[in-house]
Short mmCIF file of C-alpha atoms in Angstrom, two decimals:
data_model
loop_
_atom_site.label_atom_id
_atom_site.label_comp_id
_atom_site.label_asym_id
_atom_site.label_seq_id
_atom_site.Cartn_x
_atom_site.Cartn_y
_atom_site.Cartn_z
CA MET A 81 -5.41 -5.11 18.75
CA LYS A 82 -6.23 -1.92 16.74
CA ILE A 83 -4.04 -1.47 13.87
CA ALA A 84 -3.40 1.80 11.68
CA ILE A 85 -1.78 1.93 8.34
CA ILE A 86 -0.42 4.84 7.18
CA GLY A 87 0.15 4.83 3.28
CA LEU A 88 -2.50 2.52 1.40
CA GLY A 89 -0.53 1.69 -1.79
CA LEU A 90 0.69 -1.93 -2.74
CA MET A 91 2.79 -2.59 0.62
CA GLY A 92 -0.13 -1.00 2.88
CA GLY A 93 -2.88 -2.17 1.26
CA SER A 94 -1.47 -5.78 1.01
CA LEU A 95 -0.94 -5.56 4.79
CA GLY A 96 -4.31 -4.42 5.52
CA LEU A 97 -5.87 -7.16 3.45
CA ALA A 98 -3.78 -9.82 5.43
CA LEU A 99 -4.36 -8.52 8.97
CA LYS A 100 -7.92 -8.31 8.48
CA GLU A 101 -7.85 -11.99 8.57
CA ASN A 102 -6.13 -12.46 11.75
CA LYS A 103 -8.21 -13.24 14.72
CA LEU A 104 -5.96 -11.24 17.31
CA ILE A 105 -6.77 -7.88 15.41
CA SER A 106 -10.27 -6.00 15.89
CA GLY A 107 -9.85 -3.52 13.60
CA VAL A 108 -7.63 -2.16 10.74
CA TYR A 109 -7.75 1.36 9.95
CA GLY A 110 -6.00 3.36 7.17
CA MET A 111 -4.77 6.67 5.78
CA ASP A 112 -3.03 8.08 3.08
CA LEU A 113 -2.05 11.69 1.73
CA ASN A 114 -4.10 10.85 -1.33
CA LYS A 115 -7.62 10.67 -0.56
CA GLU A 116 -8.57 8.79 -3.71
CA ASN A 117 -6.29 6.16 -2.48
CA GLU A 118 -8.57 6.01 0.93
CA LYS A 119 -11.56 5.73 -0.95
CA GLU A 120 -10.30 3.10 -3.27
CA ALA A 121 -8.74 1.25 -0.22
CA LEU A 122 -12.28 1.15 1.37
CA ARG A 123 -14.11 0.19 -1.77
CA LEU A 124 -11.82 -3.17 -2.13
CA GLY A 125 -11.78 -4.00 1.09
CA LEU A 126 -8.29 -3.42 2.27
CA ILE A 127 -9.27 -1.59 5.57
CA HIS A 128 -12.09 -1.58 7.66
CA GLU A 129 -12.42 2.15 7.99
CA CYS A 130 -10.34 5.06 7.52
CA ILE A 131 -8.87 7.07 10.20
CA ALA A 132 -7.80 10.76 10.80
CA PHE A 133 -4.47 11.57 11.95
CA LYS A 134 -5.88 12.60 15.36
CA ASP A 135 -7.35 9.33 16.24
CA LEU A 136 -4.42 7.36 16.08
CA ASN A 137 -3.84 7.54 19.80
CA PHE A 138 -6.63 4.95 20.04
CA CYS A 139 -4.60 2.07 18.06
CA ASP A 140 -2.24 -0.41 19.69
CA MET A 141 0.02 -0.39 16.57
CA ILE A 142 0.58 2.09 13.53
CA PHE A 143 2.53 0.71 10.37
CA LEU A 144 4.08 3.42 8.02
CA ALA A 145 3.95 2.02 4.59
CA THR A 146 4.89 5.27 2.60
CA PRO A 147 8.13 6.34 0.78
CA VAL A 148 10.98 6.65 2.68
CA ASP A 149 11.35 10.39 2.72
CA ALA A 150 7.54 10.68 4.13
CA ILE A 151 8.52 8.20 6.77
CA VAL A 152 11.07 10.67 8.21
CA THR A 153 8.47 13.44 8.02
CA LEU A 154 5.93 11.23 9.83
CA LEU A 155 7.89 10.26 12.55
CA GLN A 156 8.46 13.78 13.69
CA ASN A 157 4.66 14.28 13.43
CA LEU A 158 4.19 11.28 15.63
CA GLN A 159 6.52 11.88 18.37
CA ASN A 160 3.78 12.71 20.87
CA ILE A 161 1.87 9.59 20.44
CA PRO A 162 1.50 7.35 23.81
CA ASN A 163 4.37 5.02 24.65
CA HIS A 164 2.19 1.86 24.57
CA ILE A 165 1.71 2.26 20.82
CA THR A 166 4.05 -0.03 18.83
CA LEU A 167 5.37 1.89 15.61
CA ILE A 168 6.42 -0.06 12.70
CA GLU A 169 8.10 1.55 9.77
CA LEU A 170 8.35 -0.26 6.53
CA GLY A 171 11.09 1.73 4.61
CA SER A 172 13.46 0.08 2.19
CA THR A 173 16.20 2.18 3.83
CA LYS A 174 17.11 2.59 7.53
CA ARG A 175 20.12 4.71 8.36
CA LYS A 176 18.30 7.98 7.29
CA ILE A 177 15.26 7.16 8.95
CA ILE A 178 16.74 6.17 12.47
CA GLU A 179 19.25 9.09 12.49
CA ASN A 180 16.25 11.21 12.40
CA LEU A 181 13.90 9.29 14.44
CA PRO A 182 12.84 11.64 17.75
CA SER A 183 14.54 10.56 20.99
CA ASN A 184 11.19 9.84 22.73
CA LEU A 185 10.27 7.17 19.95
CA GLN A 186 13.34 4.96 20.26
CA GLN A 187 11.88 2.65 22.66
CA GLN A 188 8.46 1.95 20.60
CA THR A 189 9.91 2.04 17.15
CA LEU A 190 10.59 -1.14 14.81
CA PHE A 191 12.72 -0.66 11.69
CA ALA A 192 11.19 -3.32 9.57
CA HIS A 193 12.11 -4.16 5.62
CA PRO A 194 9.70 -7.01 4.26
CA MET A 195 11.67 -8.36 1.20
CA THR A 196 8.90 -8.50 -1.00
CA GLY A 197 6.63 -6.29 -3.54
CA THR A 198 6.18 -6.09 -7.08
CA GLU A 199 6.52 -3.28 -9.95
CA ASN A 200 3.05 -2.06 -9.56
CA SER A 201 1.82 0.57 -7.18
CA GLY A 202 -1.32 2.05 -5.91
CA PRO A 203 -4.19 0.24 -3.82
CA LYS A 204 -5.30 -1.59 -6.66
CA ALA A 205 -2.09 -3.50 -6.81
CA ALA A 206 -2.46 -4.74 -3.07
CA PHE A 207 -3.03 -8.69 -2.65
CA LYS A 208 -3.20 -10.60 0.60
CA GLU A 209 -0.55 -13.24 -0.22
CA LEU A 210 2.13 -10.50 -0.60
CA TYR A 211 3.89 -11.01 2.50
CA GLN A 212 3.37 -14.94 2.71
CA ASN A 213 6.80 -16.97 2.85
CA ALA A 214 8.93 -13.56 2.55
CA VAL A 215 11.74 -12.44 4.71
CA CYS A 216 11.45 -9.50 6.96
CA ILE A 217 14.51 -7.56 7.96
CA LEU A 218 14.28 -6.06 11.65
CA CYS A 219 17.23 -3.52 12.29
CA ASP A 220 18.17 -2.54 15.49
CA SER A 221 15.48 -4.16 16.97
CA GLU A 222 17.16 -4.10 20.49
CA THR A 223 16.61 -0.33 20.78
CA ALA A 224 12.85 -1.08 21.21
CA ASP A 225 11.20 -2.35 24.61
CA ASP A 226 10.48 -6.05 24.51
CA ILE A 227 6.72 -5.42 24.40
CA HIS A 228 7.04 -3.70 21.22
CA GLN A 229 9.72 -6.10 19.93
CA LYS A 230 7.51 -9.14 20.87
CA ARG A 231 4.42 -7.59 19.08
CA ALA A 232 6.46 -6.94 15.72
CA VAL A 233 7.65 -10.39 15.89
CA GLU A 234 4.33 -11.71 16.43
CA ILE A 235 2.61 -9.76 13.55
CA PHE A 236 5.27 -10.63 10.79
CA SER A 237 5.04 -14.46 11.93
CA HIS A 238 1.34 -14.49 11.66
CA LEU A 239 1.87 -12.99 8.04
CA GLY A 240 4.12 -16.13 7.40
CA MET A 241 7.16 -14.05 7.03
CA LYS A 242 10.71 -15.48 7.91
CA ILE A 243 12.30 -12.88 10.11
CA VAL A 244 15.98 -11.89 9.95
CA PHE A 245 18.02 -9.57 12.32
CA MET A 246 20.47 -7.16 10.95
CA ASP A 247 22.19 -4.28 11.94
CA SER A 248 21.12 -1.17 10.01
CA PHE A 249 24.33 -0.18 8.67
CA ALA A 250 24.91 -3.44 7.00
CA HIS A 251 21.20 -3.59 5.83
CA ASP A 252 21.65 -0.47 3.66
CA HIS A 253 25.03 -1.80 2.33
CA HIS A 254 23.47 -5.05 1.44
CA THR A 255 20.11 -3.59 -0.04
CA ALA A 256 22.15 -1.34 -1.98
CA ILE A 257 23.87 -4.40 -3.84
CA ILE A 258 20.84 -6.75 -4.14
CA SER A 259 17.73 -4.59 -4.20
CA HIS A 260 18.57 -0.85 -5.09
CA LEU A 261 21.16 -1.68 -7.66
CA PRO A 262 18.93 -4.20 -9.90
CA HIS A 263 16.41 -0.96 -9.81
CA VAL A 264 19.31 1.34 -11.22
CA ILE A 265 20.02 -1.30 -14.05
CA SER A 266 16.46 -1.86 -14.74
CA PHE A 267 15.72 1.81 -15.09
CA SER A 268 18.81 2.66 -16.98
CA LEU A 269 18.12 -0.24 -19.48
CA ALA A 270 14.55 0.76 -20.22
CA ASN A 271 15.68 4.41 -20.86
CA TYR A 272 18.60 3.48 -23.11
CA VAL A 273 16.26 1.34 -25.00
CA MET A 274 13.75 4.00 -25.59
CA LYS A 275 16.38 6.21 -26.54
CA GLU A 276 17.91 3.90 -29.28
CA GLU A 277 14.87 1.81 -30.72
CA ASP A 278 11.20 2.84 -31.83
CA LYS A 279 8.23 1.47 -30.25
CA ARG A 280 7.62 -1.14 -33.21
CA ASN A 281 11.23 -2.66 -32.64
CA ILE A 282 10.71 -2.63 -29.03
CA THR A 283 7.30 -4.64 -29.42
CA HIS A 284 8.17 -6.97 -32.02
CA LEU A 285 12.05 -8.04 -30.36
CA GLY A 286 11.29 -7.51 -26.79
CA GLY A 287 11.20 -11.26 -25.77
CA PRO A 288 11.16 -12.79 -22.49
CA SER A 289 14.61 -11.68 -21.52
CA PHE A 290 14.24 -8.18 -22.18
CA LYS A 291 10.91 -7.92 -20.63
CA GLY A 292 12.36 -9.64 -17.51
CA MET A 293 15.21 -7.00 -17.04
CA CYS A 294 12.73 -4.06 -17.39
CA ARG A 295 9.94 -5.34 -15.25
CA ILE A 296 10.95 -3.60 -12.19
CA ALA A 297 11.39 -0.45 -14.19
CA LYS A 298 7.56 -0.21 -14.27
CA SER A 299 8.09 0.73 -10.41
CA SER A 300 7.07 4.07 -8.38
CA PRO A 301 9.61 6.84 -9.43
CA LEU A 302 8.13 8.65 -6.20
CA MET A 303 9.29 5.92 -4.23
CA TRP A 304 12.38 4.52 -5.88
CA SER A 305 13.94 8.47 -6.11
CA SER A 306 13.57 8.80 -2.33
CA ILE A 307 15.20 5.42 -1.85
CA PHE A 308 18.12 6.15 -4.07
CA GLU A 309 18.53 9.56 -2.23
CA GLN A 310 18.53 8.25 1.24
CA ASN A 311 21.08 5.44 0.48
CA ARG A 312 23.10 7.59 -1.98
CA ASP A 313 26.47 6.64 -0.73
CA ASN A 314 26.07 2.87 -0.72
CA LEU A 315 24.15 3.02 -3.88
CA LEU A 316 26.79 4.99 -5.71
CA HIS A 317 29.52 2.61 -4.67
CA SER A 318 27.47 -0.29 -5.76
CA ILE A 319 27.11 1.22 -9.39
CA GLU A 320 30.92 1.81 -9.39
CA SER A 321 31.58 -1.69 -8.39
CA PHE A 322 29.06 -2.77 -11.11
CA GLN A 323 30.52 -0.80 -13.76
CA LYS A 324 34.00 -2.38 -13.09
CA GLU A 325 32.51 -5.53 -13.64
CA LEU A 326 30.75 -4.42 -17.11
CA GLU A 327 34.12 -2.94 -18.10
CA TYR A 328 35.79 -6.36 -17.85
CA CYS A 329 32.88 -7.97 -19.81
CA LYS A 330 33.50 -5.36 -22.41
CA LYS A 331 37.14 -5.84 -22.45
CA MET A 332 36.81 -9.79 -23.07
CA ILE A 333 34.12 -9.07 -25.86
CA LYS A 334 36.76 -6.61 -27.36
CA GLU A 335 39.61 -8.80 -27.25
CA ASN A 336 37.60 -11.85 -28.13
CA LYS A 337 38.73 -13.94 -25.47
CA LYS A 338 35.95 -16.57 -25.79
CA ASN A 339 37.26 -18.90 -23.19
CA GLU A 340 37.43 -16.43 -20.70
CA LEU A 341 33.76 -15.08 -21.45
CA GLN A 342 32.38 -18.55 -20.93
CA ILE A 343 34.17 -19.09 -17.61
CA TRP A 344 32.88 -15.88 -16.39
CA MET A 345 29.27 -16.66 -17.39
CA SER A 346 29.58 -20.00 -15.91
CA LYS A 347 30.60 -18.68 -12.49
CA ALA A 348 27.51 -16.29 -13.05
CA ASN A 349 25.13 -19.36 -13.72
CA THR A 350 26.14 -20.60 -10.08
CA LEU A 351 23.94 -18.05 -8.71
CA ARG A 352 20.82 -20.00 -9.50
CA GLU A 353 22.28 -22.58 -6.94
CA ILE A 354 21.36 -19.94 -4.29
CA LEU A 355 18.33 -18.39 -5.51
#
């Protein structure tokens, strides 16, 4: 099979590295709006060759590994590709993408969300183990033809991923709480601290807990602003619910309710049994 990857950053570049080692695949081709990313991807060996948009028809599968707003645009531009080509988008949101999918692409498009990544971006951030042992959520997969479903499952299985099937509405609801909200908190904490403290204090006092909380605040603003926009309603609801939890904590501290605080913290400790 010949594979094309549009978007050669962390996700697309890591995918290219991993797929190059797959014996089922004869060629991994890539393209990126940023031509410097294409050059870097070639230099780092993330892909075999760059590919032009007009040559995508010669591929068997096309992965879209761009920010989610670009995925919506790309699917519009790809609506005339042959129906034997499997399209797999890797966005962190689903409903906006699905709602804007051209009707003639429904039977060949898979909506996947690999639950993996780092705070780093660009081709230099790519590494071939990124997808190993991670969960891949496939949303509304039943809308695609069997051959395209089987290709997607086969590829993700070969990448060493655990596949979970989920409704796209449920996906956007749950990721707003478990994935998107932590990024909101991290960005907010980083901005708050930089407003309140100087560089010297941050350097001297910023221990492992602070660094851990702020790690994902290094994530791409371009990518995450698009995610926040597309999953706006779910994310706003999760922020409001989280604010209630903060207010509850604030109330216990203000009223010096030490025992209640300890019980509340102990309940939070049980999350470690799940993760």
